[in-house]
Amino acid sequence: MAAKRAERLVNLVIALLGTRQYVTAARIRATVPGYEPDDGTARADEAFKRMFERDKAELREMGVPLETGRTSVFDTEDGYRIARANYELPEITLTGEEAAAVGLALRLWESAQLAGAAQSALVKLKAAGVDVDTSRAIPLRPRLDSDEPAFEPCYAAARDRRVLTFDYRRPDEDAPTRRRVQPWGVVAWHGRWYLGGLDLDRQAPRVFRLSRVVGTPRATGPAGAFEPPEDVDLAAMVAGQSRGEEQLVVVRARPGTAVGLRRHAVPLGPAEDGDDRLELRTTEPMRLAGEIASYGADVVVEAPAAVRAAVVERLTRLAAMAPEGAA
């Protein structure tokens, strides 16, 4: 689903959850961000009707209890609302892994900054005379939770369909190069954020790791300048690129230690000395070497030799920095 459409559906759901009355299509059009504005033309009216019909059908397909009716006998047309009692889920108990997944989804929500536009829809409905129960609104504030400075401008450019210009430094390059991209979207993969899109200079799809973007990306040109391919799969694009960069690292860890490392490792069984052998996949072996070094003597690298040497070098440097007489 395109980012604009997803944002519009979220706005619509939150607006209809926040009112006890039935809201007409005309009022939804005027108050919920994302719909074709009313400029008095038949073309705009038809575009809104098609968009709204698709949105209603999609919400119902997703199980959202969208109701149609009239608030009073004096109403001249049907309106819409979402009964909160039918929408809310019963108490949910999550496992540790499920809770972590929900936490990641919440980070993406906050990073996407959907809450600001949705909250403004509630304000507009209240100003238009709709009985809005603000105590039932979802108390989210737009906040960028990603630790990548390039996340927000990249996401905004992909959402608005604007061309993005930025400097990008590849691992095998000494200096960054300027890139002009039609951004299709931002996706997380193995703990990293990536931008996928069409590289305009190379006229080919490309994936860019946000941590390698130098400076602040700049969006240029009008909004809606392009449309991503309908069948684009950003995760598959990143996975395809990452497979060529991935390295296998085999380590031995003392039983009961290196809990964080084990979360993304594949157990290989016990070693002869009783330690646990683990297999790790990484696209940044030197970054992984730093993580392994943080466990000290509890983790030893078996292979490859370059990662083992990097860990030894870090531990040696830390030992030299320790105060004289320290263990």
Coordinates of C-alpha atoms in Angstrom, one line a residue:
M1 CA 0.0 0.0 0.0
A2 CA 1.3 3.4 -0.9
A3 CA 2.4 5.7 2.0
K4 CA -0.1 8.4 1.1
R5 CA -3.0 6.0 1.1
A6 CA -1.9 4.4 4.3
E7 CA -1.7 7.8 5.9
R8 CA -5.1 8.7 4.7
L9 CA -6.7 5.5 6.0
V10 CA -5.1 6.1 9.4
N11 CA -6.4 9.7 9.4
L12 CA -9.9 8.4 8.5
V13 CA -10.0 5.7 11.2
I14 CA -8.8 8.0 13.9
A15 CA -11.3 10.7 12.9
L16 CA -14.2 8.3 12.9
L17 CA -13.2 6.7 16.2
G18 CA -13.2 10.1 17.8
T19 CA -16.9 11.0 17.2
R20 CA -20.2 9.6 18.5
Q21 CA -22.1 11.1 15.5
Y22 CA -22.3 9.9 11.9
V23 CA -20.0 12.0 9.7
T24 CA -21.1 12.7 6.2
A25 CA -18.8 12.1 3.2
A26 CA -18.7 15.9 2.5
R27 CA -17.5 16.6 6.0
I28 CA -14.9 13.8 5.8
R29 CA -13.7 15.3 2.6
A30 CA -13.2 18.7 4.2
T31 CA -11.6 17.5 7.5
V32 CA -9.6 14.4 6.8
P33 CA -6.2 15.1 5.2
G34 CA -5.5 13.3 1.9
Y35 CA -8.7 13.6 0.0
E36 CA -9.3 15.5 -3.3
P37 CA -10.2 19.0 -2.3
D38 CA -13.6 20.5 -3.3
D39 CA -12.8 23.0 -6.1
G40 CA -16.3 23.0 -7.5
T41 CA -15.4 20.8 -10.5
A42 CA -17.0 17.6 -11.5
R43 CA -13.6 16.0 -12.0
A44 CA -12.7 16.7 -8.3
D45 CA -16.0 15.3 -7.1
E46 CA -15.6 12.1 -9.1
A47 CA -12.0 11.7 -7.9
F48 CA -13.1 12.0 -4.3
K49 CA -16.0 9.6 -4.7
R50 CA -13.7 6.9 -6.2
M51 CA -11.1 7.4 -3.5
F52 CA -13.6 7.3 -0.7
E53 CA -15.3 4.2 -2.0
R54 CA -12.0 2.4 -2.3
D55 CA -11.1 3.5 1.3
K56 CA -14.4 2.3 2.7
A57 CA -14.1 -1.1 1.0
E58 CA -10.5 -1.5 2.2
L59 CA -11.3 -0.7 5.8
R60 CA -14.1 -3.2 5.8
E61 CA -11.9 -5.9 4.2
M62 CA -9.4 -5.3 7.0
G63 CA -12.2 -5.9 9.6
V64 CA -12.8 -2.3 10.6
P65 CA -16.5 -2.0 11.7
L66 CA -17.4 1.0 9.5
E67 CA -21.0 1.8 10.2
T68 CA -23.4 3.8 7.9
G69 CA -26.4 5.7 9.3
R70 CA -27.9 9.0 10.4
T71 CA -27.5 10.8 13.7
S72 CA -31.1 12.2 13.7
V73 CA -34.3 12.1 11.6
F74 CA -33.5 15.6 10.3
D75 CA -30.3 14.4 8.5
T76 CA -30.7 14.4 4.7
E77 CA -27.9 12.0 3.9
D78 CA -26.1 9.0 5.4
G79 CA -22.9 9.4 7.4
Y80 CA -20.1 7.1 8.7
R81 CA -18.6 6.2 12.1
I82 CA -16.6 3.5 13.8
A83 CA -18.1 2.1 17.0
R84 CA -15.3 1.9 19.4
A85 CA -16.8 -1.0 21.3
N86 CA -16.8 -3.1 18.2
Y87 CA -13.3 -1.9 17.1
E88 CA -11.4 -2.4 20.3
L89 CA -9.6 -5.7 21.0
P90 CA -9.8 -7.7 24.2
E91 CA -6.9 -7.7 26.6
I92 CA -3.8 -9.1 24.8
T93 CA -0.9 -10.9 26.3
L94 CA 2.3 -10.8 24.2
T95 CA 5.4 -12.9 24.3
G96 CA 8.7 -11.2 24.5
E97 CA 9.3 -11.5 20.7
E98 CA 5.8 -10.2 19.9
A99 CA 6.3 -7.3 22.3
A100 CA 9.6 -6.4 20.5
A101 CA 7.8 -6.5 17.1
V102 CA 5.1 -4.2 18.4
G103 CA 7.8 -1.9 19.7
L104 CA 9.4 -1.7 16.3
A105 CA 6.1 -1.0 14.7
L106 CA 5.5 1.9 17.1
R107 CA 8.9 3.3 16.3
L108 CA 8.0 3.3 12.6
W109 CA 4.7 5.0 13.4
E110 CA 6.4 7.7 15.3
S111 CA 9.1 8.1 12.7
A112 CA 6.5 8.3 9.9
Q113 CA 4.9 11.2 11.8
L114 CA 1.4 10.2 10.9
A115 CA -0.1 11.3 14.2
G116 CA 0.1 15.1 13.5
A117 CA -2.2 15.0 10.5
A118 CA -4.6 12.6 12.2
Q119 CA -4.9 14.8 15.3
S120 CA -5.6 17.8 13.0
A121 CA -8.5 15.9 11.5
L122 CA -10.1 15.6 15.0
V123 CA -9.6 19.4 15.6
K124 CA -11.3 20.2 12.2
L125 CA -14.2 17.8 13.0
K126 CA -14.8 19.5 16.4
A127 CA -14.6 23.0 14.8
A128 CA -17.2 21.9 12.2
G129 CA -19.7 21.0 15.0
V130 CA -19.1 17.3 15.2
D131 CA -19.3 15.9 18.8
V132 CA -15.7 14.7 19.3
D133 CA -14.7 12.8 22.4
T134 CA -11.1 13.9 22.8
S135 CA -10.6 11.5 25.7
R136 CA -10.9 8.6 23.3
A137 CA -8.4 10.0 20.8
I138 CA -5.1 8.2 20.4
P139 CA -2.5 10.3 22.3
L140 CA 0.3 10.1 19.8
R141 CA 2.8 12.9 19.1
P142 CA 4.8 13.0 16.0
R143 CA 8.4 12.2 17.0
L144 CA 11.4 10.9 15.1
D145 CA 12.6 7.8 16.9
S146 CA 15.1 6.6 14.3
D147 CA 18.7 7.3 15.0
E148 CA 19.4 8.0 11.3
P149 CA 19.4 11.8 10.6
A150 CA 18.5 11.1 7.0
F151 CA 15.4 9.2 7.9
E152 CA 12.9 12.1 8.1
P153 CA 13.8 13.9 4.8
C154 CA 13.9 10.5 3.0
Y155 CA 10.6 9.4 4.3
A156 CA 9.0 12.8 3.6
A157 CA 10.3 12.8 0.0
A158 CA 9.0 9.2 -0.6
R159 CA 5.6 10.1 0.9
D160 CA 5.3 13.3 -1.2
R161 CA 6.7 11.7 -4.4
R162 CA 9.5 14.3 -4.7
V163 CA 12.9 13.8 -6.3
L164 CA 15.6 13.5 -3.6
T165 CA 19.2 14.7 -3.9
F166 CA 21.9 13.6 -1.4
D167 CA 25.6 12.7 -1.1
Y168 CA 26.3 9.1 -0.6
R169 CA 29.5 7.4 0.5
R170 CA 30.0 3.7 -0.4
P171 CA 32.4 1.6 1.7
D172 CA 34.8 1.3 -1.3
E173 CA 34.8 5.0 -2.0
D174 CA 37.1 7.7 -0.5
A175 CA 34.7 10.5 -1.1
P176 CA 30.9 10.7 -1.4
T177 CA 29.1 11.0 -4.7
R178 CA 26.0 13.0 -5.5
R179 CA 22.8 10.9 -6.1
R180 CA 19.5 12.0 -7.6
V181 CA 16.8 9.5 -6.8
Q182 CA 13.0 9.0 -7.1
P183 CA 12.4 7.6 -3.6
W184 CA 9.9 4.7 -3.5
G185 CA 10.1 4.2 0.3
V186 CA 12.1 3.6 3.4
V187 CA 12.4 0.2 4.9
A188 CA 14.1 -1.5 7.9
W189 CA 16.2 -4.5 7.3
H190 CA 18.3 -6.4 10.0
G191 CA 18.3 -3.3 12.2
R192 CA 19.3 -0.9 9.5
W193 CA 17.2 1.7 7.5
Y194 CA 17.4 1.8 3.7
L195 CA 16.0 4.0 1.0
G196 CA 14.8 2.3 -2.2
G197 CA 14.2 4.1 -5.4
L198 CA 15.1 4.8 -9.0
D199 CA 18.6 6.3 -9.4
L200 CA 18.0 8.9 -12.1
D201 CA 21.6 9.2 -13.2
R202 CA 22.0 5.4 -13.6
Q203 CA 18.4 4.8 -14.7
A204 CA 18.1 1.7 -12.5
P205 CA 16.6 0.8 -9.2
R206 CA 19.0 1.2 -6.3
V207 CA 19.1 0.8 -2.5
F208 CA 20.9 3.2 -0.2
R209 CA 21.7 2.6 3.4
L210 CA 20.8 5.7 5.4
S211 CA 23.8 5.5 7.6
R212 CA 26.0 6.2 4.5
V213 CA 24.1 9.3 3.5
V214 CA 26.3 12.4 4.1
G215 CA 24.6 15.6 5.2
T216 CA 20.9 16.3 4.9
P217 CA 19.1 15.0 1.8
R218 CA 17.2 17.7 -0.1
A219 CA 13.8 17.2 -1.9
T220 CA 13.4 19.1 -5.1
G221 CA 10.6 19.7 -7.7
P222 CA 6.9 19.4 -7.2
A223 CA 5.0 16.8 -5.2
G224 CA 3.5 13.9 -7.1
A225 CA 6.3 14.0 -9.7
F226 CA 6.4 10.2 -10.1
E227 CA 4.7 7.0 -9.0
P228 CA 6.6 3.9 -7.8
P229 CA 6.0 0.6 -9.6
E230 CA 2.9 -1.0 -8.3
D231 CA 4.7 -4.3 -7.6
V232 CA 7.8 -2.8 -5.9
D233 CA 9.0 -4.8 -2.9
L234 CA 11.5 -2.7 -0.9
A235 CA 12.4 -5.5 1.5
A236 CA 13.2 -7.8 -1.4
M237 CA 15.4 -5.1 -3.0
V238 CA 17.4 -4.7 0.2
A239 CA 17.6 -8.4 0.7
G240 CA 18.9 -8.9 -2.8
Q241 CA 21.7 -6.3 -2.3
S242 CA 22.6 -7.5 1.2
R243 CA 23.1 -11.1 0.1
G244 CA 26.1 -10.0 -1.9
E245 CA 27.6 -8.2 1.1
E246 CA 26.8 -10.7 3.9
Q247 CA 29.7 -12.4 5.7
L248 CA 29.5 -15.4 8.1
V249 CA 31.2 -15.1 11.4
V250 CA 31.6 -18.1 13.8
V251 CA 32.2 -17.4 17.5
R252 CA 32.4 -19.4 20.7
A253 CA 30.6 -18.0 23.7
R254 CA 30.6 -19.2 27.3
P255 CA 27.3 -20.7 28.4
G256 CA 24.9 -18.1 29.9
T257 CA 26.8 -15.1 28.4
A258 CA 26.4 -12.8 25.4
V259 CA 22.6 -12.8 25.5
G260 CA 22.4 -9.9 23.1
L261 CA 24.6 -11.6 20.6
R262 CA 22.6 -14.8 20.8
R263 CA 19.4 -13.0 19.7
H264 CA 20.6 -12.8 16.1
A265 CA 22.8 -15.9 16.0
V266 CA 22.2 -19.4 14.8
P267 CA 23.4 -22.1 17.4
L268 CA 25.9 -24.6 16.0
G269 CA 26.1 -26.8 19.0
P270 CA 28.7 -27.1 21.8
A271 CA 32.5 -26.9 21.2
E272 CA 35.0 -29.3 22.6
D273 CA 35.7 -27.0 25.6
G274 CA 32.0 -26.7 26.5
D275 CA 31.4 -23.3 25.0
D276 CA 28.5 -22.7 22.6
R277 CA 29.4 -22.2 18.9
L278 CA 27.3 -19.6 17.2
E279 CA 27.0 -18.4 13.6
L280 CA 26.3 -14.8 12.8
R281 CA 25.6 -13.0 9.5
T282 CA 26.6 -9.4 9.0
T283 CA 27.1 -6.8 6.3
E284 CA 29.3 -4.8 8.6
P285 CA 32.0 -7.1 10.0
M286 CA 34.0 -4.3 11.7
R287 CA 30.8 -3.1 13.5
L288 CA 30.2 -6.7 14.6
A289 CA 33.8 -6.9 15.8
G290 CA 33.1 -4.0 18.1
E291 CA 30.1 -5.7 19.5
I292 CA 31.9 -8.9 20.1
A293 CA 34.8 -7.1 21.8
S294 CA 32.3 -5.6 24.3
Y295 CA 31.8 -9.1 25.7
G296 CA 35.5 -9.4 26.6
A297 CA 36.8 -12.9 27.3
D298 CA 33.3 -14.4 27.2
V299 CA 33.3 -14.5 23.3
V300 CA 36.1 -15.7 21.0
V301 CA 36.0 -15.5 17.2
E302 CA 36.8 -18.6 15.3
A303 CA 36.4 -17.2 11.8
P304 CA 37.0 -15.3 9.7
A305 CA 40.6 -14.2 10.6
A306 CA 39.9 -10.6 9.7
V307 CA 37.1 -10.3 12.3
R308 CA 39.2 -12.2 14.9
A309 CA 42.1 -9.8 14.3
A310 CA 39.8 -6.8 14.6
V311 CA 38.4 -8.0 18.0
V312 CA 41.9 -8.7 19.3
E313 CA 43.1 -5.2 18.2
R314 CA 40.1 -3.6 20.0
L315 CA 40.7 -5.6 23.2
T316 CA 44.4 -4.8 23.1
R317 CA 43.8 -1.1 22.7
L318 CA 41.3 -1.1 25.6
A319 CA 43.8 -3.0 27.8
A320 CA 46.4 -0.4 27.1
M321 CA 44.0 2.3 28.2
A322 CA 43.2 0.7 31.5
P323 CA 44.7 2.2 34.7
E324 CA 47.9 0.6 35.9
G325 CA 47.2 -2.3 38.2
A326 CA 43.6 -2.8 37.0
A327 CA 42.5 -6.3 36.2

